[in-house]
XYZ file of C-alpha atoms in Angstrom:
415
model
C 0.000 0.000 0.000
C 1.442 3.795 -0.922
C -0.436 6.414 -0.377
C 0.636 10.310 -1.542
C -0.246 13.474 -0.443
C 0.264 16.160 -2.714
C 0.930 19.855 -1.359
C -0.290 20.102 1.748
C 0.940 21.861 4.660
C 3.467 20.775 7.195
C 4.914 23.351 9.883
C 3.445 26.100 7.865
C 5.390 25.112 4.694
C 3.472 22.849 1.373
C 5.357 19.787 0.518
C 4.625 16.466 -0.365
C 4.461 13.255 2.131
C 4.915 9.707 0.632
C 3.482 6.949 2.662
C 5.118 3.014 1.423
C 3.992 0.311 3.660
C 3.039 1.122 6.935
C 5.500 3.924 7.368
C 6.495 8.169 5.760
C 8.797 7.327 3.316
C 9.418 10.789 2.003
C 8.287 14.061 3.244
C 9.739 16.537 0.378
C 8.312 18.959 -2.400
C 7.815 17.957 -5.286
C 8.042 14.302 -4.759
C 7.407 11.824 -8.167
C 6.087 8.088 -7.065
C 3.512 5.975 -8.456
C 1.149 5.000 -5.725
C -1.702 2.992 -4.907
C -3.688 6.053 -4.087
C -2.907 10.286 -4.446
C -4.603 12.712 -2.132
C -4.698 16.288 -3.158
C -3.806 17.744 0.034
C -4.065 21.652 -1.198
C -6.092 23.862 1.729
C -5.064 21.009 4.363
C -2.885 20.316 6.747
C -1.287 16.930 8.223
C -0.697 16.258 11.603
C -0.450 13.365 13.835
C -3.273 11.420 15.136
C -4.350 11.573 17.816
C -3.388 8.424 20.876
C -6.505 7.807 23.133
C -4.711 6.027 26.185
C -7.676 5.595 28.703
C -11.532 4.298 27.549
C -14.110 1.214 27.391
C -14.952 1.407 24.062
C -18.029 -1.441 24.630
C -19.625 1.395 26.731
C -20.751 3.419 23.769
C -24.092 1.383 23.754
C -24.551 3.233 27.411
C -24.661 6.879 26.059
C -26.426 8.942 27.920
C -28.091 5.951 29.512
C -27.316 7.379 33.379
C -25.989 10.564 33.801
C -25.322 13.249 36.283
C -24.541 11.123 39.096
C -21.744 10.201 41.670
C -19.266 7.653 40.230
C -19.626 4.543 42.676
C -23.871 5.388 42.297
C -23.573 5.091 38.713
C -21.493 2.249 38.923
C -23.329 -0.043 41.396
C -26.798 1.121 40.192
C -27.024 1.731 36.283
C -23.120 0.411 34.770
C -22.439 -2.923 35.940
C -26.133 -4.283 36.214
C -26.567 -3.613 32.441
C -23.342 -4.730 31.610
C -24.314 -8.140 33.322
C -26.816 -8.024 30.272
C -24.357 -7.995 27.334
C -23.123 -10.582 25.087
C -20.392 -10.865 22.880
C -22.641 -9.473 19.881
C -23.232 -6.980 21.425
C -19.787 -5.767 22.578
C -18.661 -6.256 19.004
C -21.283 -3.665 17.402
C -20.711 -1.491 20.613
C -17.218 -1.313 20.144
C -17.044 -0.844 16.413
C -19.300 2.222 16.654
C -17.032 3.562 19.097
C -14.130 2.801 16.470
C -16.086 5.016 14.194
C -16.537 7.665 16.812
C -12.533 7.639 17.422
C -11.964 7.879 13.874
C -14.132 10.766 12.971
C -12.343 12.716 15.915
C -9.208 11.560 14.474
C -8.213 9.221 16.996
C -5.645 6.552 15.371
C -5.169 4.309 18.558
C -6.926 3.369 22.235
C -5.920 1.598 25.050
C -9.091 -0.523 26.149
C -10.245 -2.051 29.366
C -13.067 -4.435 29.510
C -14.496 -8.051 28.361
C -15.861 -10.133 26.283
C -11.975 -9.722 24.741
C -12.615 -11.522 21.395
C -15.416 -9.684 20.299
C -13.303 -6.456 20.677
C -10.728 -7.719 19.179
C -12.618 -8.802 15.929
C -14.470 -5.557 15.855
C -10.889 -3.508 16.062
C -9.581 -5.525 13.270
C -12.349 -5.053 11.348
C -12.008 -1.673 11.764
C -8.316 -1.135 10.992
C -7.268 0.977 13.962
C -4.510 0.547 16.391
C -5.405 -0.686 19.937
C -3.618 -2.051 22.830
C -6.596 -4.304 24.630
C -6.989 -5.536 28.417
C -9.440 -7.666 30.162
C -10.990 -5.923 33.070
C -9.891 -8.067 35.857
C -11.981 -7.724 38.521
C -12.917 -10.508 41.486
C -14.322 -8.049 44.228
C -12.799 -10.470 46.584
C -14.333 -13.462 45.819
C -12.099 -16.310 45.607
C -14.172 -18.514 43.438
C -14.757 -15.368 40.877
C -10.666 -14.948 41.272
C -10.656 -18.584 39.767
C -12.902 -17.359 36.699
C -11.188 -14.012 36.211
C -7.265 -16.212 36.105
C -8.868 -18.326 33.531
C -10.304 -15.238 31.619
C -7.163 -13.727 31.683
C -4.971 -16.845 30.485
C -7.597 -17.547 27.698
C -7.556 -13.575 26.586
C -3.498 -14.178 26.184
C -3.988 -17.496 24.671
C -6.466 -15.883 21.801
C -5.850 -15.469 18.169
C -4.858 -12.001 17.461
C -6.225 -11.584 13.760
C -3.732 -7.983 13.314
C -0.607 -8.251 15.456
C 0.477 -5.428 13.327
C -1.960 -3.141 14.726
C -3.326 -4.945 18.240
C -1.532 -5.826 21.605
C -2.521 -7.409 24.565
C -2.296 -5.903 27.770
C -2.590 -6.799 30.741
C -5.576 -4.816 34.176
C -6.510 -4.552 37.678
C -9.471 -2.687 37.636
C -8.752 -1.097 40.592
C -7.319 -1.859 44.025
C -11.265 -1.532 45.471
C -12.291 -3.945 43.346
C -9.020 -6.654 43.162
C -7.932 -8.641 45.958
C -4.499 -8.559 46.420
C -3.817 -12.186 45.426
C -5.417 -11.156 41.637
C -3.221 -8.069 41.477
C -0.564 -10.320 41.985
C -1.001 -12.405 39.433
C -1.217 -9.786 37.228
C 1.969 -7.914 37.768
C 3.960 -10.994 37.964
C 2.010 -12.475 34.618
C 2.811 -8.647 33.237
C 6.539 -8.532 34.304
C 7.219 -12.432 33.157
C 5.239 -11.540 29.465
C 6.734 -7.909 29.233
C 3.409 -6.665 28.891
C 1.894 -2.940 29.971
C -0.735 -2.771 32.951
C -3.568 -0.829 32.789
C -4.874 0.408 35.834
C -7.975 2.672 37.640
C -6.089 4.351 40.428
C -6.831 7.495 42.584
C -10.279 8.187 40.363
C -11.820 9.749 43.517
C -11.290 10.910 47.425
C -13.073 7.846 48.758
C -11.171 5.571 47.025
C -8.192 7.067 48.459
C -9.775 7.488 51.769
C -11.104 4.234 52.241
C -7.261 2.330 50.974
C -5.166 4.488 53.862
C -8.271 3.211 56.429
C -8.175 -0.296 54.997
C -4.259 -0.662 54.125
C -2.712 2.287 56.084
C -1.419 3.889 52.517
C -2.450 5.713 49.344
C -3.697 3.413 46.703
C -0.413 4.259 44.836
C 1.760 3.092 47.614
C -0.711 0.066 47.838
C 0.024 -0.778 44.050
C 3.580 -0.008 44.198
C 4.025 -2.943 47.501
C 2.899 -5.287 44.371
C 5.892 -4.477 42.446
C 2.855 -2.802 40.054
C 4.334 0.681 39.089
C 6.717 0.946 36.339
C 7.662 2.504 32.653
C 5.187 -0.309 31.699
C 2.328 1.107 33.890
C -0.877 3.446 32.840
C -2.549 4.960 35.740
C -5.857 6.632 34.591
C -7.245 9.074 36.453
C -4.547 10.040 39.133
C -6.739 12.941 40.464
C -5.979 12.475 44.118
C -2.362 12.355 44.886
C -0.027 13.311 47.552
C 3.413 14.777 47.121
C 4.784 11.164 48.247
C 2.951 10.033 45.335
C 4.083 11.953 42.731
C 7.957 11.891 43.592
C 7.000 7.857 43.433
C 5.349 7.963 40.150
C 8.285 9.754 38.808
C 10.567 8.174 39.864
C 9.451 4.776 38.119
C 8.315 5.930 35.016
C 4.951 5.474 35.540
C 2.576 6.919 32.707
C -0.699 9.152 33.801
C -3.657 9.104 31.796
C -5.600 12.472 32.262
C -9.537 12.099 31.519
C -10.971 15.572 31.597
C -14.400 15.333 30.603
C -15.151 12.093 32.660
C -13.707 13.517 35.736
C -15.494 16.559 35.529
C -18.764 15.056 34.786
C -18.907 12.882 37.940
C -17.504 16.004 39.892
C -14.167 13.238 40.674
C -11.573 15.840 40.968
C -9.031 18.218 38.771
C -5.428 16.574 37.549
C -2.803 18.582 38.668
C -1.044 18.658 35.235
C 1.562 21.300 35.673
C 2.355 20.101 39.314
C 3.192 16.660 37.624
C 4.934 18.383 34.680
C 7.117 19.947 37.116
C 7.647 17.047 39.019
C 8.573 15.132 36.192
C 5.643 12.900 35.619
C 4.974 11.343 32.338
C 1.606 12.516 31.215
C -0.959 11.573 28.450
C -5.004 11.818 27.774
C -7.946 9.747 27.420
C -11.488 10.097 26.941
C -12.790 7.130 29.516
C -16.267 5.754 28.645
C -18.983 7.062 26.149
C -21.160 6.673 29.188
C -19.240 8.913 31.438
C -17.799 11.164 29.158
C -20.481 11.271 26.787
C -18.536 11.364 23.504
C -14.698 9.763 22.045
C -13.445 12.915 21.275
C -9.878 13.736 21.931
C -10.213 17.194 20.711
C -12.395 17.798 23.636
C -10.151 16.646 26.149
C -7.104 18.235 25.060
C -9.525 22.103 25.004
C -10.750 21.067 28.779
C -7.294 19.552 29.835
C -5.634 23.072 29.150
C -8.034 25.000 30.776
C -8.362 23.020 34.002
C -4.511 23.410 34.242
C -5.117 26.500 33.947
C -7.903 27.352 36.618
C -6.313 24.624 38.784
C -2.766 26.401 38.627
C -3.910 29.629 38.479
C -1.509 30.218 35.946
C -2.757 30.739 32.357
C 0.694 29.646 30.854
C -0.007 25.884 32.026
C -1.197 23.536 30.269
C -0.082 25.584 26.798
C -1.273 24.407 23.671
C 1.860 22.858 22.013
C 2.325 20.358 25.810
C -1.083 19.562 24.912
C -1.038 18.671 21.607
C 2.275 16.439 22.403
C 0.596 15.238 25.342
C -2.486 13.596 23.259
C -0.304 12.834 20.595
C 3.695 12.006 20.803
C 3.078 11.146 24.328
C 0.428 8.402 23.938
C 2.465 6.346 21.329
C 5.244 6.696 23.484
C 3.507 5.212 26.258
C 3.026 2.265 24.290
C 5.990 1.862 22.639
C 4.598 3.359 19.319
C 7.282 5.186 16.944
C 4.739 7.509 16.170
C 3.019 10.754 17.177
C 4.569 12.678 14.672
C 4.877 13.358 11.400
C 8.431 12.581 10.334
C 10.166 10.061 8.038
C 10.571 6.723 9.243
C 7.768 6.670 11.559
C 4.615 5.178 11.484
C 2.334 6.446 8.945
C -0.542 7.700 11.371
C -2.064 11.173 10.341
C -4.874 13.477 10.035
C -5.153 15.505 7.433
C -7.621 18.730 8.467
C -9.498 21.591 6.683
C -7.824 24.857 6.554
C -11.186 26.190 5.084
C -12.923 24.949 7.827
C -14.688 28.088 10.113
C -12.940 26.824 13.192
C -9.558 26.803 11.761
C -9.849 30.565 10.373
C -7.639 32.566 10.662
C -4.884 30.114 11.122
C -1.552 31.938 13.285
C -1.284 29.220 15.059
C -2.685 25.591 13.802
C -2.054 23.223 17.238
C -3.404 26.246 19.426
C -6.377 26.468 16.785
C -6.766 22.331 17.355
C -6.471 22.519 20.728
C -8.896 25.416 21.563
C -11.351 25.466 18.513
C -11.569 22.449 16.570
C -14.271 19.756 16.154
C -14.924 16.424 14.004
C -15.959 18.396 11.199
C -12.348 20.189 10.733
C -10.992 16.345 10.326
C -10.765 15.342 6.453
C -8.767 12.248 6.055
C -7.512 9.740 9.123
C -4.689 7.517 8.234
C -3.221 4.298 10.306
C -0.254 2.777 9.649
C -0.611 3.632 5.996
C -3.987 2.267 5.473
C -6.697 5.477 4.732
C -9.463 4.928 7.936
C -11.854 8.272 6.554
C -11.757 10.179 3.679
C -13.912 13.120 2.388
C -15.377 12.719 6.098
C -16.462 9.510 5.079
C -15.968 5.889 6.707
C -16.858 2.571 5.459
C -20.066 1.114 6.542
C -20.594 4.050 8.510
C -24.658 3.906 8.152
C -24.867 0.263 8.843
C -22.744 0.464 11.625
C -24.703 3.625 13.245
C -28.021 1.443 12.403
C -27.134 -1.286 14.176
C -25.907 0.171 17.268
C -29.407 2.125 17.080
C -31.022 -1.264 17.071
C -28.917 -2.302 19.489
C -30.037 0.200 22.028
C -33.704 -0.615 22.355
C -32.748 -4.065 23.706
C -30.217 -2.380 26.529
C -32.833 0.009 28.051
């Protein structure tokens, strides 16, 4: 597969960009190549994708289902007694229109906790988009449902990855209120002995944080870290509540931080402390959670509210800038996963958005990543490209109507 992009703009100059394989062969004017498929690229602009390191893309079919209510309420009450309901059919059209949410916001990769592994897994595939995947391990517990969650685990390692290429495996505790401390265990020593990441709910909210120092006499972070669980191999989502022991821990091992804005907001969790982290060295990248918590995929989103809470929460309108933003949500997320990508340079990955310099939002255009950051939407995103293969173009997605129909359909058996 080559794909070229004729005269479009890079760092506010128009060259060319060759794509061969699955990686930017070329980035030059004028460049000559036959290819499988030319894109005129005049009056747009390409940047990197964008790296979506926190959601449960399943949870789509649970839009707007339950909202305006305290996390562990709309949890116990309205999440997991529907989610008791859903089968593997289900999951796979759920996730797949969530795929097609990502895309249209330009989003090129997630990082996924939840179940029912193989029918995410197909539907990813099937949609051509990166992913690194995790099965939700949770056994509130219960050591017979410990025994069911090990074997869930070892059979979601064991599975047939149809696009190695694109998917990995990874390996979650949901969170340490909801995994006995013989299942996180296993998983950090099934993670260290695999060389796999772990993906991991931690410090979402004060009571979870409050009730691990009255049942463990330590922060939930300390808790994980007696487990051997915190390394450069680690995402933390959330990370709202943390104490100054905390973050000289988390920096000191590496540990990645998955911000999630919107989410956290909405269920009135708590404010990441983004430039106290920055300053303290902490690794830092962005995620959109659930559809049902957020309510939308959008990375765009998160990166606008993500500088203005650093902002408000700093006091200081010079944090969170636009350009640590944009590299935040983009270079930072492939990093996290070991993904030579995030920007637009030869020899990397070929992952890309090409936007609409026409586009209201993006008019006038002094700055393009501050205009991304602070006034872009969907409808400024053209083209999406992963690892060389062209996802949307002309706004346009495969399937798109069928797979919008069926998650319509979908919905009247879930309320």
């Amino acid at each position: 597969m080559s794909v070229l992009i004729k005269n479009v703009q890079l760092n506010n100059q128009t060259t060319d960009v060759l794509i061969e394989q699955n990686k930017f062969k070329s980035i030059s004017p004028n460049i000559n190549a036959v290819c499988n498929t030319v894109i005129d690229g005049s009056n747009k602009a390409i940047l990197p994708g964008f790296y979506n390191n926190h959601s449960h893309a399943p949870m789509s079919i649970f839009r707007g289902i339950s909202d305006d209510k305290n996390l562990f309420d709309w949890l116990n009450n309205d999440i997991w007694p529907r989610e008791a309901k859903l089968t593997p059919d289900m999951v796979y059209t759920s996730t797949k229109f969530s795929v097609l949410e990502m895309i249209k916001t330009g989003t090129v990769f997630f990082s996924d906790m939840y179940f029912c592994m193989e029918a995410i897994i197909n539907a990813v595939a099937d949609m051509g988009i990166r992913a690194a995947l995790s099965f939700g391990a949770c056994d509130l517990f219960d050591s017979d449902k410990r025994k069911v969650e090990i074997e869930k685990i070892n059979a979601f390692l064991a599975m047939k990855n149809p696009s190695p290429e694109l998917i990995s495996k990874v390996l979650a505790i949901h969170a340490v209120y909801s995994v006995s401390p013989e299942l996180i265990t296993f998983n950090v020593d099934l993670a260290k002995e695999h060389k796999l990441k772990l993906h991991i709910h931690a410090c979402e909210t004060q009571k979870e944080v409050d009730d691990c120092i009255k049942e463990h006499g330590c922060t939930p972070i300390r808790y994980l870290d007696k487990f051997g669980a915190l390394s450069e191999n680690t995402i933390l989502a959330h990370s709202v509540f943390l104490s100054d022991d905390d973050i000289k821990l988390l920096a000191d091992k590496g540990v990645w931080l998955c911000s999630n804005p919107v989410s956290n907001y909405k269920l009135s969790s708590g404010v990441f402390m983004l430039q106290k982290l920055q300053n303290a060295g902490c690794r830092i990248t962005l995620g959109t959670d659930s559809m049902a918590s957020n309510n939308n995929l959008s990375m765009l989103e998160e990166m606008k509210l993500c500088a203005i809470s650093a902002k408000i929460q700093s006091n200081d309108p010079t944090a969170g800038s636009a350009q640590d933003i944009f590299e935040i949500a983009t270079r930072n997320g492939a990093k996290a996963f070991d993904l030579d990508a995030g920007e637009i340079k030869e020899g990397k990955l070929a992952d890309c958005i090409l936007v609409d310099l026409n586009n209201h939002l993006l008019v006038p255009n002094y700055n393009l990543v501050s205009n991304m950051v602070y006034s872009a939407d969907s409808s400024c995103i053209d083209t999406v490209i992963c690892n060389g293969n062209i996802l949307m173009q002309n706004h346009k997605i495969k399937d798109e109507e069928k797979i919008i129909n069926d998650v319509k359909e979908l919905s009247y058996k879930i309320r």
